[in-house]
mmCIF file of C-alpha atoms and ligand atoms in Angstrom:
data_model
loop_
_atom_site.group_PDB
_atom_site.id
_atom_site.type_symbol
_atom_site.label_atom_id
_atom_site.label_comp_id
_atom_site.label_asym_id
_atom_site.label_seq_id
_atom_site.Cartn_x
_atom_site.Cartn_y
_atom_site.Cartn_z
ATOM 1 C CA UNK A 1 116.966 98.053 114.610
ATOM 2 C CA UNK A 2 116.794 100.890 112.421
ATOM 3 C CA UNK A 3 117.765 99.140 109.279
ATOM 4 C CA UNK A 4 114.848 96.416 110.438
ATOM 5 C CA UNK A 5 112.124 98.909 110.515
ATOM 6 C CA UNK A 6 113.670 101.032 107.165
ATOM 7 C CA UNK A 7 113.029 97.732 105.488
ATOM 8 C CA UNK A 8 109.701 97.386 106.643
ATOM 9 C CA UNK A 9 108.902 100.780 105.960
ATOM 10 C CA UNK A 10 109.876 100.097 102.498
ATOM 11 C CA UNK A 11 107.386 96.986 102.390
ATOM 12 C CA UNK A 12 104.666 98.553 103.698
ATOM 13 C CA UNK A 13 104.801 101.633 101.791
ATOM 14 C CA UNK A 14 105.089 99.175 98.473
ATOM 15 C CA UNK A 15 102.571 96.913 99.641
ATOM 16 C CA UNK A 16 98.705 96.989 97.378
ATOM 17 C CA UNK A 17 97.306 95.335 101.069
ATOM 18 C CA UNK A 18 98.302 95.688 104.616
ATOM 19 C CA UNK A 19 96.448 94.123 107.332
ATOM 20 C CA UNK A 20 97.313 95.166 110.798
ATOM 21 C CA UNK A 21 96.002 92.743 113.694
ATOM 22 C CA UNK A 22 96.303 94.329 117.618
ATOM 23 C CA UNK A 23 96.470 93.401 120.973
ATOM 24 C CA UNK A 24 95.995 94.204 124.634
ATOM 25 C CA UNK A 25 99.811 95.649 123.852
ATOM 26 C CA UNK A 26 98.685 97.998 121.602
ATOM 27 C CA UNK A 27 96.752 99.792 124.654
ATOM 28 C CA UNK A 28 99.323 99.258 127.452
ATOM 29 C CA UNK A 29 101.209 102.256 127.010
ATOM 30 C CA UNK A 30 97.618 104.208 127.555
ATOM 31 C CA UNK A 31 97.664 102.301 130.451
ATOM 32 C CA UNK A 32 95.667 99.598 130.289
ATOM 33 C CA UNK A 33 96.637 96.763 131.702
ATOM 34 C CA UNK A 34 97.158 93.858 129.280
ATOM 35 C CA UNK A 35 95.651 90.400 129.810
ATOM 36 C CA UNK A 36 98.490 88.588 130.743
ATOM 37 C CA UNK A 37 100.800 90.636 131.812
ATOM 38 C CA UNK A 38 101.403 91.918 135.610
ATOM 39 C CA UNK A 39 98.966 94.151 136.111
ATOM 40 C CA UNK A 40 96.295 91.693 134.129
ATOM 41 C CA UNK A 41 94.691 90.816 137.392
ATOM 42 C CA UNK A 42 91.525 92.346 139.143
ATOM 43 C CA UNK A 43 90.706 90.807 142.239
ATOM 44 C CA UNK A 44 92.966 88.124 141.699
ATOM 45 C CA UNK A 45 90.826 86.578 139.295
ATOM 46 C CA UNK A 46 92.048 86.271 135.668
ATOM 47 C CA UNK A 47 90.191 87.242 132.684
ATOM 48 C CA UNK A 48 89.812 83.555 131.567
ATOM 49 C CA UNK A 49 87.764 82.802 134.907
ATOM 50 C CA UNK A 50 85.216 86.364 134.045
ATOM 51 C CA UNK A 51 85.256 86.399 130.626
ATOM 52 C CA UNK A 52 82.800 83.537 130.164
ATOM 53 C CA UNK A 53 79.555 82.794 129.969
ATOM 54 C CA UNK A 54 79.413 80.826 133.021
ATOM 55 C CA UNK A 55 80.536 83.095 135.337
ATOM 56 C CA UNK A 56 77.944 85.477 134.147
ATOM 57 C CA UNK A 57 75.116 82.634 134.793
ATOM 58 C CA UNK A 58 77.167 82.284 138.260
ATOM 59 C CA UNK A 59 77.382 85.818 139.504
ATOM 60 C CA UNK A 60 76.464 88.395 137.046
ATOM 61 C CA UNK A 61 77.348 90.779 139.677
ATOM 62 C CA UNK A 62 80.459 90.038 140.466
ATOM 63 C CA UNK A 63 81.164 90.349 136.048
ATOM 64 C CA UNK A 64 79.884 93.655 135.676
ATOM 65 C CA UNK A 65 81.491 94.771 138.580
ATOM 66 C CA UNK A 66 84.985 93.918 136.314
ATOM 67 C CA UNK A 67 83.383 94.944 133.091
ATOM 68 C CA UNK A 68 82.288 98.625 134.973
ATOM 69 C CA UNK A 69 86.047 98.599 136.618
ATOM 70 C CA UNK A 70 87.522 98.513 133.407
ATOM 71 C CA UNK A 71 85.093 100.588 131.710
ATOM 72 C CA UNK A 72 85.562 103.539 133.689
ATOM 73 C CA UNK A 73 89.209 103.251 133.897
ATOM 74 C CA UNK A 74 89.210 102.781 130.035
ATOM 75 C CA UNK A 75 87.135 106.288 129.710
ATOM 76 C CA UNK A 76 89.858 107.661 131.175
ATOM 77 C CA UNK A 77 92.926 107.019 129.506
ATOM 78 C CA UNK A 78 93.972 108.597 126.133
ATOM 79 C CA UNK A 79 94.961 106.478 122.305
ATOM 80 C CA UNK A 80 98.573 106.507 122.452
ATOM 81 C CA UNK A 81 100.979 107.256 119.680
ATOM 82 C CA UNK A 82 100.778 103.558 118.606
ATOM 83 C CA UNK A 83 97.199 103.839 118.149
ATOM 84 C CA UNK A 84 97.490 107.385 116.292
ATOM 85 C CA UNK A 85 100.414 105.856 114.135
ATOM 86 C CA UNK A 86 97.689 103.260 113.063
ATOM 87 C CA UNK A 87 95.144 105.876 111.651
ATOM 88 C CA UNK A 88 97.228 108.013 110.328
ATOM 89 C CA UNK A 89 98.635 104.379 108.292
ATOM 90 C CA UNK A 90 95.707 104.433 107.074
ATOM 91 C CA UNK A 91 95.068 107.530 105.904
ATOM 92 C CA UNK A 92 98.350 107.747 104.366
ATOM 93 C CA UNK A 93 98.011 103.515 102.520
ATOM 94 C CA UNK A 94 94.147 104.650 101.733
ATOM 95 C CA UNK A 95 94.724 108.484 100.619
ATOM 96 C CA UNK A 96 93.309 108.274 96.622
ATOM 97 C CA UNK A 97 96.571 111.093 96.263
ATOM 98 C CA UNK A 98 99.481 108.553 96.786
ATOM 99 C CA UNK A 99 98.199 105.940 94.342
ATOM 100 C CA UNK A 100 97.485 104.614 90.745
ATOM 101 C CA UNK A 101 95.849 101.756 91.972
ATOM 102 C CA UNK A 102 92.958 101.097 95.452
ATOM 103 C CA UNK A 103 95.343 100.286 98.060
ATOM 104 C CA UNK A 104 93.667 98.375 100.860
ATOM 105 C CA UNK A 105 94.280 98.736 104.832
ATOM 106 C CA UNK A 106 92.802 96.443 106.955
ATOM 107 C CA UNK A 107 92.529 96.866 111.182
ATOM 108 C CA UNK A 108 91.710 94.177 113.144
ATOM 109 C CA UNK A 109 91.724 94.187 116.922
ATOM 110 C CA UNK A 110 91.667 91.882 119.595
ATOM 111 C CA UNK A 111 90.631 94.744 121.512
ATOM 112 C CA UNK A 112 87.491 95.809 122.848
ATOM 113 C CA UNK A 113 88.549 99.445 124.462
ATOM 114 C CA UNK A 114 87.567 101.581 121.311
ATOM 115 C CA UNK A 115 90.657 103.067 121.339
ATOM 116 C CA UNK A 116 91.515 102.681 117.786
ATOM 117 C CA UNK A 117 88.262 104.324 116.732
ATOM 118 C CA UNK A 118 89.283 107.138 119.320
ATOM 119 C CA UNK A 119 92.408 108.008 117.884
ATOM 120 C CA UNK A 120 90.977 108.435 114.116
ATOM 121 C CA UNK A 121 90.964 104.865 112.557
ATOM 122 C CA UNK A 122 87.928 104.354 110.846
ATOM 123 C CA UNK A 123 87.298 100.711 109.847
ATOM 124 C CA UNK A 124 87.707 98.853 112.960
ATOM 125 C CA UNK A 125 87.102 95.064 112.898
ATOM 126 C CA UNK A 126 86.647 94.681 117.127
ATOM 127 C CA UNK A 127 86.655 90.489 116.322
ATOM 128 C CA UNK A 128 85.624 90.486 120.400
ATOM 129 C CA UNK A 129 83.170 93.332 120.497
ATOM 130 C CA UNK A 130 83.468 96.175 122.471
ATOM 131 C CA UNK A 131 83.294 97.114 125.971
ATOM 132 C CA UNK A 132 80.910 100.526 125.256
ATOM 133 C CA UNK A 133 78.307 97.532 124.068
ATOM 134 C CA UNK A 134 75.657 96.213 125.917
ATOM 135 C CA UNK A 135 72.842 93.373 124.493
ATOM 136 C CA UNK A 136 70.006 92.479 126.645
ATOM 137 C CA UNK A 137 70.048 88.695 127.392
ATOM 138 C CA UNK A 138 66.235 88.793 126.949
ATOM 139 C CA UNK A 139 64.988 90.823 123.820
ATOM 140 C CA UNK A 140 68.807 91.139 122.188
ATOM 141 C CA UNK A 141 68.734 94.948 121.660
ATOM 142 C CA UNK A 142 72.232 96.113 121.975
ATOM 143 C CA UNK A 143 72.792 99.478 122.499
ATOM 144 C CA UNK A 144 76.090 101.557 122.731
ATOM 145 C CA UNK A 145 76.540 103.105 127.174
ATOM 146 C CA UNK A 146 79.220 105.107 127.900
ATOM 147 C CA UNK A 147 77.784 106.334 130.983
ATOM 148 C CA UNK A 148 78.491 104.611 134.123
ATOM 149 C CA UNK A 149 75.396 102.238 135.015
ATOM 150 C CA UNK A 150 73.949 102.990 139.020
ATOM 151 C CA UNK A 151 73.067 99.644 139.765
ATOM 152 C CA UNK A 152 74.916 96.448 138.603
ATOM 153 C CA UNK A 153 74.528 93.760 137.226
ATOM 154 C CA UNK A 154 72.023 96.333 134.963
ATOM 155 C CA UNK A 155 68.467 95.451 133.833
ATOM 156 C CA UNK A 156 66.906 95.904 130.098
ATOM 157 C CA UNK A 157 63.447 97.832 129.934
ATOM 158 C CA UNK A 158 62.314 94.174 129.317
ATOM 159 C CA UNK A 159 63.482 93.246 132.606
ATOM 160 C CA UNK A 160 66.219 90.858 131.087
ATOM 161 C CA UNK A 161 70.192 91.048 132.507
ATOM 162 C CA UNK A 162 71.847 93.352 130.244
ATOM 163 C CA UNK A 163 75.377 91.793 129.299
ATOM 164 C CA UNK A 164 78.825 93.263 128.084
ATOM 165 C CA UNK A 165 78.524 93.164 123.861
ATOM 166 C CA UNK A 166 81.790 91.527 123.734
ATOM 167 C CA UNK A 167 82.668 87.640 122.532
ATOM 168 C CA UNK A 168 83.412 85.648 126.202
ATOM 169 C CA UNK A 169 85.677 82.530 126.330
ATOM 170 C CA UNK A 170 83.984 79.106 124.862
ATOM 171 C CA UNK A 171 81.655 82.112 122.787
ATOM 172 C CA UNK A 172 82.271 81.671 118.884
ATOM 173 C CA UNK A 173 82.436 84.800 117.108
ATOM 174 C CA UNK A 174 80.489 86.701 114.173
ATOM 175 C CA UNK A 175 80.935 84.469 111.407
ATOM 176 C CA UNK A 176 81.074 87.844 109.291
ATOM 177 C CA UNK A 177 83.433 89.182 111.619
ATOM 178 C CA UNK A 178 85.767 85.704 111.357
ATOM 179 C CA UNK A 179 85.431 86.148 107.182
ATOM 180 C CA UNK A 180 86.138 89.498 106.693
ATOM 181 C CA UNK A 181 89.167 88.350 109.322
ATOM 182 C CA UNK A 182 90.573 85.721 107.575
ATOM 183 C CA UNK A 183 90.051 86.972 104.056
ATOM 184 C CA UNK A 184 91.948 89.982 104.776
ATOM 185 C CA UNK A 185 94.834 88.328 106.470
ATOM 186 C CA UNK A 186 94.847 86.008 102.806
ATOM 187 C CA UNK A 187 94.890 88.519 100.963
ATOM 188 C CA UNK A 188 97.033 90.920 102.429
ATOM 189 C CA UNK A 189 101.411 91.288 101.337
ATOM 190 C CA UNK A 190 102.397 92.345 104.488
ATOM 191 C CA UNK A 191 100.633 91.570 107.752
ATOM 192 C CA UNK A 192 101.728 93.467 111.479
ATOM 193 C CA UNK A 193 101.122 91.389 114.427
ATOM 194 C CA UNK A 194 101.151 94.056 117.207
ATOM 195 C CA UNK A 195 101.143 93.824 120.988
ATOM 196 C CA UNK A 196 99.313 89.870 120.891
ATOM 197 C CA UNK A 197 100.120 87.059 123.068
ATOM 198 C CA UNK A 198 99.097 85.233 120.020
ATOM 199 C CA UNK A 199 97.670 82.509 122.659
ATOM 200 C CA UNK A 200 93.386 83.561 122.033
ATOM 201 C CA UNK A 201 92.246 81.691 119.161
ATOM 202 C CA UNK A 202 90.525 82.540 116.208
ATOM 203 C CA UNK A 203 93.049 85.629 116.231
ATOM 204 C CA UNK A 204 95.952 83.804 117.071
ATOM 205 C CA UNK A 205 96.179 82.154 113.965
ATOM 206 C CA UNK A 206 94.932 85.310 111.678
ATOM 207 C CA UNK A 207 99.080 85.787 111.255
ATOM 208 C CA UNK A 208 99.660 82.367 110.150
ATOM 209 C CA UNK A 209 96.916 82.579 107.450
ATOM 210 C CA UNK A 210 98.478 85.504 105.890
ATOM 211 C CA UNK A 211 101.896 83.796 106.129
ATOM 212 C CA UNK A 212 100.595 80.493 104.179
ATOM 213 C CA UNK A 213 99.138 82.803 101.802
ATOM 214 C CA UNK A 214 102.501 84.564 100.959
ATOM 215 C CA UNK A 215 102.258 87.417 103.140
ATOM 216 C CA UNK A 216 105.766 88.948 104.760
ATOM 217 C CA UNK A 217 104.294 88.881 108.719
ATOM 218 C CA UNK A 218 106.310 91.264 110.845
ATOM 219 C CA UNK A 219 105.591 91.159 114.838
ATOM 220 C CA UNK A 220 106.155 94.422 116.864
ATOM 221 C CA UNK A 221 105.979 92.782 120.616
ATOM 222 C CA UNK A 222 108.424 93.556 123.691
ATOM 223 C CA UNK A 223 108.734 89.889 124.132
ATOM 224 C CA UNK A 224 107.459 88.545 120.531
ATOM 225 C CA UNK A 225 105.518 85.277 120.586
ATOM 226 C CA UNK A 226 104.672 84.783 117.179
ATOM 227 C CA UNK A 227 108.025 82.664 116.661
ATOM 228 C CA UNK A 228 109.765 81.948 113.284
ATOM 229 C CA UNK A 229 107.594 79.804 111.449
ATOM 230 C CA UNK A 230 105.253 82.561 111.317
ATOM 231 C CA UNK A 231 106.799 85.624 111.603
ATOM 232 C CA UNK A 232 109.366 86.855 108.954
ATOM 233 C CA UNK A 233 110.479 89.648 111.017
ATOM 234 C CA UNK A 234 110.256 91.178 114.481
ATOM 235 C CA UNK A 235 110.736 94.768 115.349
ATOM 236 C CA UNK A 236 111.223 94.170 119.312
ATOM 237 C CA UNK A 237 109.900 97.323 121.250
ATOM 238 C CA UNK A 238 107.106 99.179 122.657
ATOM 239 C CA UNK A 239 104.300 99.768 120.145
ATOM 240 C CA UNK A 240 104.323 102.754 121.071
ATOM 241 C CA UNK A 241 107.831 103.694 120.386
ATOM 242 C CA UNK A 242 107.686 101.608 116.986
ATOM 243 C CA UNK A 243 105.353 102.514 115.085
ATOM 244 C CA UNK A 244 105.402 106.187 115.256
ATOM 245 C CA UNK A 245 109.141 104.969 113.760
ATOM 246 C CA UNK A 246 107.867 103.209 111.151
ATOM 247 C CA UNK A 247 105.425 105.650 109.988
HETATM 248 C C1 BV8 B 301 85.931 80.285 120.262
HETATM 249 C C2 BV8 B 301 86.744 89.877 125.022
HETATM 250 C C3 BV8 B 301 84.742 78.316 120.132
HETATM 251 C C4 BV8 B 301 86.321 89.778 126.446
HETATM 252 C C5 BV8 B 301 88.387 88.101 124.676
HETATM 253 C C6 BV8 B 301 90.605 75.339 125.924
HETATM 254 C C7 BV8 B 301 89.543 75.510 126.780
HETATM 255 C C8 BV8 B 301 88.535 76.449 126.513
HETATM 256 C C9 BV8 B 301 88.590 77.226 125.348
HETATM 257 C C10 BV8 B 301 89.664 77.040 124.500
HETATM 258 C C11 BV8 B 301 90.664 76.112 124.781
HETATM 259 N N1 BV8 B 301 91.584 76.170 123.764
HETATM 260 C C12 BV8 B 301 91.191 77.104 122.878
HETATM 261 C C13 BV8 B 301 90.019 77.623 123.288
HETATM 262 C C14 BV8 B 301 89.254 78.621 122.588
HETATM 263 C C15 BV8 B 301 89.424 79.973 123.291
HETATM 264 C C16 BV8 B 301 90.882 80.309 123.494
HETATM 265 O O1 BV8 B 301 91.557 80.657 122.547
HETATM 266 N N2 BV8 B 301 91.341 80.191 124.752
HETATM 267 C C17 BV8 B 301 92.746 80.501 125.033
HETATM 268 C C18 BV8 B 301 92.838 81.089 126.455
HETATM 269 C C19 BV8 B 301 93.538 79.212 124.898
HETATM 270 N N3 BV8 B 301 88.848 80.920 122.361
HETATM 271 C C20 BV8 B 301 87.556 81.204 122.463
HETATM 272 O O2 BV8 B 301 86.820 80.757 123.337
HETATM 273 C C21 BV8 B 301 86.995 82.101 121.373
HETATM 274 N N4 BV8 B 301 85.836 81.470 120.856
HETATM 275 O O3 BV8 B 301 86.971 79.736 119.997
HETATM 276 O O4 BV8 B 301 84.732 79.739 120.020
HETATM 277 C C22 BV8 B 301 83.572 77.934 119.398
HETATM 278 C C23 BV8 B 301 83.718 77.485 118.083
HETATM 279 C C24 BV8 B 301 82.612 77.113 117.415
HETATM 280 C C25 BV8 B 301 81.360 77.195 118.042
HETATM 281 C C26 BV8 B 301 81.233 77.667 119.350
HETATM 282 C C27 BV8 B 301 82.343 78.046 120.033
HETATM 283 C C28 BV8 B 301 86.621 83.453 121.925
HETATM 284 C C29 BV8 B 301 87.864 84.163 122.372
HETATM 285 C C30 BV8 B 301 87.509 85.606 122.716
HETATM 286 C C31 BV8 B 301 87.663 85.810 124.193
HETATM 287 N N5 BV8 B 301 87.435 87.233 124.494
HETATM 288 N N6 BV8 B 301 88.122 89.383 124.911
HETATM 289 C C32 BV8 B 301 86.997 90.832 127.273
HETATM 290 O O5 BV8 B 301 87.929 91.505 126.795
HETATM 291 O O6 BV8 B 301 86.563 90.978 128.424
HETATM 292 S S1 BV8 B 301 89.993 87.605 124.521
HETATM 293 C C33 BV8 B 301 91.046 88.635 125.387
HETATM 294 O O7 BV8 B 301 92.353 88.093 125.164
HETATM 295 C C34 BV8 B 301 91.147 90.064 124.858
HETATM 296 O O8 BV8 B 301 90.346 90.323 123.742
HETATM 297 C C35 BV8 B 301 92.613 90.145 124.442
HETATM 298 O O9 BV8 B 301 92.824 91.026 123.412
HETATM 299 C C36 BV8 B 301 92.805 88.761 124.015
HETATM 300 C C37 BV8 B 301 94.146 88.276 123.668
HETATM 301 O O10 BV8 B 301 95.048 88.737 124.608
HETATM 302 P P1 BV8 B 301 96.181 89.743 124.034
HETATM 303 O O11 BV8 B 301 95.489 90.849 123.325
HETATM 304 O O12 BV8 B 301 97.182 88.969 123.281
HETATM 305 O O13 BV8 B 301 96.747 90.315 125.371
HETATM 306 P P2 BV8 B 301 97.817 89.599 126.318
HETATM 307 O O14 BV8 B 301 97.744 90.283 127.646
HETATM 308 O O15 BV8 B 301 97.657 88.121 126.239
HETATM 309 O O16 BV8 B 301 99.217 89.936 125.632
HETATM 310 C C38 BV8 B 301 99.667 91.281 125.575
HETATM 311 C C39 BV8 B 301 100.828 91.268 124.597
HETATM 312 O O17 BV8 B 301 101.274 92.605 124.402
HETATM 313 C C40 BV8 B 301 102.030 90.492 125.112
HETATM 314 O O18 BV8 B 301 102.566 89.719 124.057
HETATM 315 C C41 BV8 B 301 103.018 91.587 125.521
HETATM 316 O O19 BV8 B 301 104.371 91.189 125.328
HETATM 317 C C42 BV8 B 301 102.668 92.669 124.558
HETATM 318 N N7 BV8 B 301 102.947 94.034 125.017
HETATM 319 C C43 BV8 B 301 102.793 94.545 126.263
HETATM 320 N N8 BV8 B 301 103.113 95.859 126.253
HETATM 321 C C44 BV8 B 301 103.451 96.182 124.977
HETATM 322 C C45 BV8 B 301 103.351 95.022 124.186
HETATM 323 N N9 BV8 B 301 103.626 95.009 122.867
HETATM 324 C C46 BV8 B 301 104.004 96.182 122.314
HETATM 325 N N10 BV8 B 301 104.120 97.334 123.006
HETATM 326 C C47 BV8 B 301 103.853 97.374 124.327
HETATM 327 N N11 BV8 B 301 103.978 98.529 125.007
HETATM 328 ZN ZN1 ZN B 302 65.557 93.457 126.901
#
């Protein structure tokens, strides 16, 4: 493994564009529980069945209920080194000191914990929105609540539901959001596909973009899923453990 991640080292510390893409694996090792992995379950619902605009219209309750569940036990976990390896990738990539010419890092996460932005990285694309987000379903003012809400399902001023500001299943996403996606991944010479399922589309296919386009696509997964075709490496491991390594 160590020869594995020396030569991606070397890549990424040659490369004029890295785009990193994350997923609920990125956060695990703070302990959050990933999507589909054991302890993805709340209720014994799955996040496909909450996650959507129907069951919002159904029992708006019952969503926020999930959404304030996982918003409180987000609040209190910590980034983990993963996370902090990621900023400080940037820093390092986007420092004017270590370069002749603008090298470019891109983050883009699946994510919608914040964490990233927690631990020091500071242009986030959240391509699902973020959980500290709330719009009114009435008069659209979104506003960032960390605090805990006393009653739920929580009302605007306007009287309106207030929802979670994050993209649900069958939602389409910020066309900006999808651009500045996809033109990264394009452009970038190496991409790292870390802790994704690589099963939620648009982002699932953000690694295959940058592969068409000519980039070298490494996956850091326990279990990759990215498969050959697409990936040109995989450093198999916790995130956590990885990175930090490859920094
Ligand atoms: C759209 C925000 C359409 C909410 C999320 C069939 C029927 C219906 C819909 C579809 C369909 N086929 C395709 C679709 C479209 C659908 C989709 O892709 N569905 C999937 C289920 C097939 N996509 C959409 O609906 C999207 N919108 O397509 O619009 C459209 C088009 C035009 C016009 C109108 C509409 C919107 C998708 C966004 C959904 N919102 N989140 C919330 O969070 O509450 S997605 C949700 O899943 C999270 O954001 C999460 O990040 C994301 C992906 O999951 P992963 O991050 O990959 O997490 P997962 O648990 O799956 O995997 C964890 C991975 O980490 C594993 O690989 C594991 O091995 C690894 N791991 C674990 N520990 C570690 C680790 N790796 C490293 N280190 C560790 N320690
Ligand atoms: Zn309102």
């Amino acid at each position: 493994m160590n020869d594995e991640i020396e030569h991606v080292r070397a890549l990424v510390k040659e490369a004029a564009s890295v785009v990193v893409l994350t997923g609920a694996g990125v956060s695990a090792e703070s302990g959050v529980p990933t999507f589909r992995g054991a302890g993805g379950l709340w209720r014994n619902f799955r996040a496909e069945e909450l996650a959507t605009p129907e069951a919002f219209e159904k029992d708006p309750k019952l969503v926020w209920e999930w959404y304030a569940w996982r918003r409180e036990l987000i609040a209190a976990v910590e980034p983990n080194p993963a996370h902090y390896a990621l900023a400080e990738m940037e820093k390092r990539i986007q420092s004017p000191r270590s370069q002749k010419s603008q090298k470019k890092f891109t983050l883009i996460t699946q994510n919608v914990d914040g964490l990233h932005t927690l631990a020091g990285s500071s242009n986030v694309i959240e391509m699902h929105g973020s959980i500290w987000k709330v719009r009114c379903t009435g008069c659209g003012i979104e506003s960032v609540e960390r605090e805990a809400f006393d009653t739920l399902p929580p009302v605007c001023a306007c009287g309106a539901l207030l929802r979670p500001g994050v993209v649900w299943f069958g939602e389409s996403l910020d066309p900006d959001v999808v651009s500045a996606s996809f033109g990264a991944a394009r452009e970038a010479i190496v991409m790292l596909v870390v802790g994704t399922s690589s099963v939620v589309q648009p982002a699932a296919s953000l690694g295959a973009e940058a592969r068409s386009a000519g980039a070298y696509v490494v996956e850091v997964n326990i279990e990759p899923a990215l498969g050959g075709p697409v990936a040109n490496a995989a450093l198999t491991g916790p995130a956590g453990e990885l990175l930090p390594r490859l920094l």
